[in-house]
mmCIF file with all atom_site columns, C-alpha atoms in Angstrom:
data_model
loop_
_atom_site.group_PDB
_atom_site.id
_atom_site.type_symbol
_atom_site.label_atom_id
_atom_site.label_alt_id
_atom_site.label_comp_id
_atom_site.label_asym_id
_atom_site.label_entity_id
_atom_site.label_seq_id
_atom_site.pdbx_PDB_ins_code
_atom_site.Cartn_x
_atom_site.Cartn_y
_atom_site.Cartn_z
_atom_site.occupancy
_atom_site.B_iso_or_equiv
_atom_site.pdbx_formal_charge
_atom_site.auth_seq_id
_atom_site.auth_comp_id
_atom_site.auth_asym_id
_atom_site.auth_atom_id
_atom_site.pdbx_PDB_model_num
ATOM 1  C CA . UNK Z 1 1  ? -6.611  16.474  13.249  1.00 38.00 ? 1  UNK Z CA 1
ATOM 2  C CA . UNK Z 1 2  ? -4.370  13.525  14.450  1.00 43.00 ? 2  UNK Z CA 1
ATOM 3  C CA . UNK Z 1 3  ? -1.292  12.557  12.230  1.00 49.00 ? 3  UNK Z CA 1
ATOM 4  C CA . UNK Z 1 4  ? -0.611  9.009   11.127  1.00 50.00 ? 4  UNK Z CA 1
ATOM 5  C CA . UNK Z 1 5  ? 2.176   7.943   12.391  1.00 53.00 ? 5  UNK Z CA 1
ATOM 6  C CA . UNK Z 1 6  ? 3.546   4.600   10.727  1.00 56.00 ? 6  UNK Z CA 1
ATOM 7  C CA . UNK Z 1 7  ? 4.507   1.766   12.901  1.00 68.00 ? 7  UNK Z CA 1
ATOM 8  C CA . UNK Z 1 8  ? 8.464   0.815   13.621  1.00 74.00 ? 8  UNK Z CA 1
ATOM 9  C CA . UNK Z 1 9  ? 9.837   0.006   10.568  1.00 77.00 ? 9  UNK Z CA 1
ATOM 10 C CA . UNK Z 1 10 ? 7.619   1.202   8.245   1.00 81.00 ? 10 UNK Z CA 1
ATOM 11 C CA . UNK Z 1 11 ? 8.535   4.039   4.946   1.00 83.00 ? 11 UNK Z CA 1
ATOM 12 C CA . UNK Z 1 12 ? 4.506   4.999   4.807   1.00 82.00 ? 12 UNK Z CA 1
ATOM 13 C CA . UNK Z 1 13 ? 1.197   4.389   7.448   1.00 82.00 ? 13 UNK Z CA 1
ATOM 14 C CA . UNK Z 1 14 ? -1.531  4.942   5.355   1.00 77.00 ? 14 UNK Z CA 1
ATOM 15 C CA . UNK Z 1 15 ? -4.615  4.032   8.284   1.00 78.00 ? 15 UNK Z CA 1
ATOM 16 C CA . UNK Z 1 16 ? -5.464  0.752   6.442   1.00 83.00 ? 16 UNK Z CA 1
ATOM 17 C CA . UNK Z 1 17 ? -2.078  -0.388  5.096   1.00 86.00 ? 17 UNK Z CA 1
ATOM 18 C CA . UNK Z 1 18 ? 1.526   0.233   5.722   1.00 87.00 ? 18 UNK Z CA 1
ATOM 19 C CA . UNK Z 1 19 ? 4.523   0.669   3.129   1.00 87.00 ? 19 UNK Z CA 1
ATOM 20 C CA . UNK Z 1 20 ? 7.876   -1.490  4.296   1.00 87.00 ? 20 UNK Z CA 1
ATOM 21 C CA . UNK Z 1 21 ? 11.061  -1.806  2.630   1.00 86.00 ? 21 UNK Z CA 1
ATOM 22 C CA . UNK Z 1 22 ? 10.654  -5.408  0.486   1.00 88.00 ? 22 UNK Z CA 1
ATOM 23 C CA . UNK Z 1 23 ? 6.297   -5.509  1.427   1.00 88.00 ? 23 UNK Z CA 1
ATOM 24 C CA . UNK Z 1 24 ? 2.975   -3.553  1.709   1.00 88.00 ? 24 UNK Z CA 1
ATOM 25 C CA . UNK Z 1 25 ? 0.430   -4.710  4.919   1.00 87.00 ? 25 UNK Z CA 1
ATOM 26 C CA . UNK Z 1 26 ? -2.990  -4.137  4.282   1.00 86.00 ? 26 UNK Z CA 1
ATOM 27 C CA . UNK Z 1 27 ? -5.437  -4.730  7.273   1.00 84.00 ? 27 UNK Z CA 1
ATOM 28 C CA . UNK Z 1 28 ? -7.916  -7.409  6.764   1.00 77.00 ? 28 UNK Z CA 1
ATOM 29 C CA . UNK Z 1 29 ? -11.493 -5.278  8.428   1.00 72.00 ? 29 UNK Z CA 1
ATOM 30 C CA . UNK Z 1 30 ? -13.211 -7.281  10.698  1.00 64.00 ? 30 UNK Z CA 1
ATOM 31 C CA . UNK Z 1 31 ? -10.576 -9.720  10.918  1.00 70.00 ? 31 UNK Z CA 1
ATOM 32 C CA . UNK Z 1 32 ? -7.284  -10.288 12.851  1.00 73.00 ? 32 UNK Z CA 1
ATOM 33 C CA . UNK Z 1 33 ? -4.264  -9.727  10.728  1.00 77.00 ? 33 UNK Z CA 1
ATOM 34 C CA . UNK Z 1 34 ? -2.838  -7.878  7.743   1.00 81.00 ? 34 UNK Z CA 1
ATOM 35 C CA . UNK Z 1 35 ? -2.678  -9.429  4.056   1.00 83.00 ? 35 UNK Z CA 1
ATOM 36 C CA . UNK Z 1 36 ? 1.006   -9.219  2.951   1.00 86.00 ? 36 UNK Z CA 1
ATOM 37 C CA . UNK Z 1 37 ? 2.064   -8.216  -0.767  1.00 86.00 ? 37 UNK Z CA 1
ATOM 38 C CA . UNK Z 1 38 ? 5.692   -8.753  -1.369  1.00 88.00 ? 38 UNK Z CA 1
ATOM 39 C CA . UNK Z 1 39 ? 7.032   -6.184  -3.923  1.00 88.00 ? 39 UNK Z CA 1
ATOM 40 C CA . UNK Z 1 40 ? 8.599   -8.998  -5.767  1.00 87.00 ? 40 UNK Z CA 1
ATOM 41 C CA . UNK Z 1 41 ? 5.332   -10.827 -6.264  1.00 86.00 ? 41 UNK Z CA 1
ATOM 42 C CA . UNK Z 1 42 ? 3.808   -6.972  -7.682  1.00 88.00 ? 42 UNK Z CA 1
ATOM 43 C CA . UNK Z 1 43 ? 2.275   -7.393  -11.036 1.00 88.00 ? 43 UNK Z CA 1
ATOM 44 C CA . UNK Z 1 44 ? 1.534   -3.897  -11.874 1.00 88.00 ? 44 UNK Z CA 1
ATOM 45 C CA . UNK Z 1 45 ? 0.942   -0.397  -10.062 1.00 90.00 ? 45 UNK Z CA 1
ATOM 46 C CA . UNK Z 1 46 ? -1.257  2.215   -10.810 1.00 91.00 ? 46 UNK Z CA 1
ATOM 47 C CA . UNK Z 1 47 ? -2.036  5.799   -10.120 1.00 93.00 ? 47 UNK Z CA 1
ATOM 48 C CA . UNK Z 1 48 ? -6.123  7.433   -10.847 1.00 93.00 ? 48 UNK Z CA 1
ATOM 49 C CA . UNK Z 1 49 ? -5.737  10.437  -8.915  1.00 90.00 ? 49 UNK Z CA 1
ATOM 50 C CA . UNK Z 1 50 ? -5.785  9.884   -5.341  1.00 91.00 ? 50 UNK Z CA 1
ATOM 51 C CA . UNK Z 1 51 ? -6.082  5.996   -5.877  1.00 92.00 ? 51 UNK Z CA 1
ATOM 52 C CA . UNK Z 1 52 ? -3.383  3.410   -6.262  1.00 91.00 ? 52 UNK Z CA 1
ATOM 53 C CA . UNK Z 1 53 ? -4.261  0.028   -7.527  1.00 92.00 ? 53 UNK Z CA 1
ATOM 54 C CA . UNK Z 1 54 ? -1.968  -3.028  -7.244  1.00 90.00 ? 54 UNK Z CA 1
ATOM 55 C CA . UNK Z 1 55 ? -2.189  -6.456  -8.878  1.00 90.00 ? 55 UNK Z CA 1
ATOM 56 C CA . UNK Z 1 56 ? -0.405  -9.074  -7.458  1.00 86.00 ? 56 UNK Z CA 1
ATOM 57 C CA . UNK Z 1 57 ? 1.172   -12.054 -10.360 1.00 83.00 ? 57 UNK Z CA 1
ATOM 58 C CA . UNK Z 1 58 ? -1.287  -14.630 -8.845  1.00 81.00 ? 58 UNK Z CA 1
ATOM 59 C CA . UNK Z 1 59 ? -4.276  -12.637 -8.061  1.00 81.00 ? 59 UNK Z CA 1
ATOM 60 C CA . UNK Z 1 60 ? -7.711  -11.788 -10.702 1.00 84.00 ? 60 UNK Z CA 1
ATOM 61 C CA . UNK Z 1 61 ? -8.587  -8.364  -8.978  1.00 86.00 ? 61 UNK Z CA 1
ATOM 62 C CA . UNK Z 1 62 ? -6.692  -5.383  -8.012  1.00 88.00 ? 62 UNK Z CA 1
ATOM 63 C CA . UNK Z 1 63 ? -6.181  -4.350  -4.738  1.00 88.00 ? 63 UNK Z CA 1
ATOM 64 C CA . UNK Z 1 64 ? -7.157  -0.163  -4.065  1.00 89.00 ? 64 UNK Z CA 1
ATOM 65 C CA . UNK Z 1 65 ? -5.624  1.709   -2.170  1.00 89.00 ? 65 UNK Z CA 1
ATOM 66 C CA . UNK Z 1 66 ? -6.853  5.274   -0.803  1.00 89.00 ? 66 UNK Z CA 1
ATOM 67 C CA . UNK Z 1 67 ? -5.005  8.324   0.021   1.00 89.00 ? 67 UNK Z CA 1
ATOM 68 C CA . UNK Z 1 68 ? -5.433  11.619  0.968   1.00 89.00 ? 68 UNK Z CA 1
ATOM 69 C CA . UNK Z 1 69 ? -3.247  13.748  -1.266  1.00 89.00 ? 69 UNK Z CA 1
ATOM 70 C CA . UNK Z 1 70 ? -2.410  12.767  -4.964  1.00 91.00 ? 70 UNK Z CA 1
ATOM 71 C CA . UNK Z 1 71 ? 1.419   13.539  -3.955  1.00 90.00 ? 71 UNK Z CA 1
ATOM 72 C CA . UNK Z 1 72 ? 1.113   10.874  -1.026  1.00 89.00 ? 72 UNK Z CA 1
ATOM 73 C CA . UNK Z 1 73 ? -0.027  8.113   -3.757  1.00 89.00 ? 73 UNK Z CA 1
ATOM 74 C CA . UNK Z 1 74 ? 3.117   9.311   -5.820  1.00 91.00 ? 74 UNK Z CA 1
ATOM 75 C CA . UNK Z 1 75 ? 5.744   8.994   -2.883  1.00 89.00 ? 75 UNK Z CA 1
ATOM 76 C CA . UNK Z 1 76 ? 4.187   5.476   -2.137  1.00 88.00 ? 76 UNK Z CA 1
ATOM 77 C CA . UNK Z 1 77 ? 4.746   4.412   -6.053  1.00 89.00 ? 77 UNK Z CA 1
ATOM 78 C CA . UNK Z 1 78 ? 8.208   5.670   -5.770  1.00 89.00 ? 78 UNK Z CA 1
ATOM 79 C CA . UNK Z 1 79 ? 8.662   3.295   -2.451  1.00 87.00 ? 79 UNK Z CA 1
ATOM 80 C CA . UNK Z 1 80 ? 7.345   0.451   -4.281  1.00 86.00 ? 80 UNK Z CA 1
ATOM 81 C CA . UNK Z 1 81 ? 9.512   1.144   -7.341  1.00 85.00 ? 81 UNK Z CA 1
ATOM 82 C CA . UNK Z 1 82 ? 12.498  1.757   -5.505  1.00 85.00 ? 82 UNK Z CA 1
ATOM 83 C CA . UNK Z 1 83 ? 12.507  -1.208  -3.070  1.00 79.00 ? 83 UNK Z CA 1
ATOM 84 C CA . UNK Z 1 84 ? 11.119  -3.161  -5.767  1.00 73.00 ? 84 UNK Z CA 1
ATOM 85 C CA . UNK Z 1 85 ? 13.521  -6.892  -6.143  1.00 60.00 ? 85 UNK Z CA 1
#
């Protein structure tokens, strides 16, 4: 089985998304680009297992995101809360 490797830059490649130091990328499917949360504009975080959910201030719904391993979804909460403005 391949490993993700994250792109330059990045604290945490999760396949659909990517953990930076001050944002989180999430790739739009089936279109070009990435959807960019700021952790400054982050609502609330949080952790069902192997799920993570975050709400941004000016969004309705909650975005998921999937990992593998529960302790994966942990390390990427403390990025968020560590970088977090």
């Amino acid at each position: 089985m391949a490993r993700i490797t994250p792109a330059p830059g990045a604290l945490f490649g999760g396949g659909n998304f990517r953990l930076y130091g001050n944002h989180l990328e999430i790739n739009k499917r089936g279109f070009k680009g990435f959807d960019v949360f700021y952790y400054s504009d982050v609502a609330g975080v949080t952790l069902k297992g192997k799920n993570m959910f975050v709400k941004k201030a000016a969004m309705k719904n909650a975005v998921m995101l999937q990992f593998k391993k529960k302790d994966q979804a942990q390390q990427a909460l403390a990025i968020i809360n560590g970088n977090k403005a």
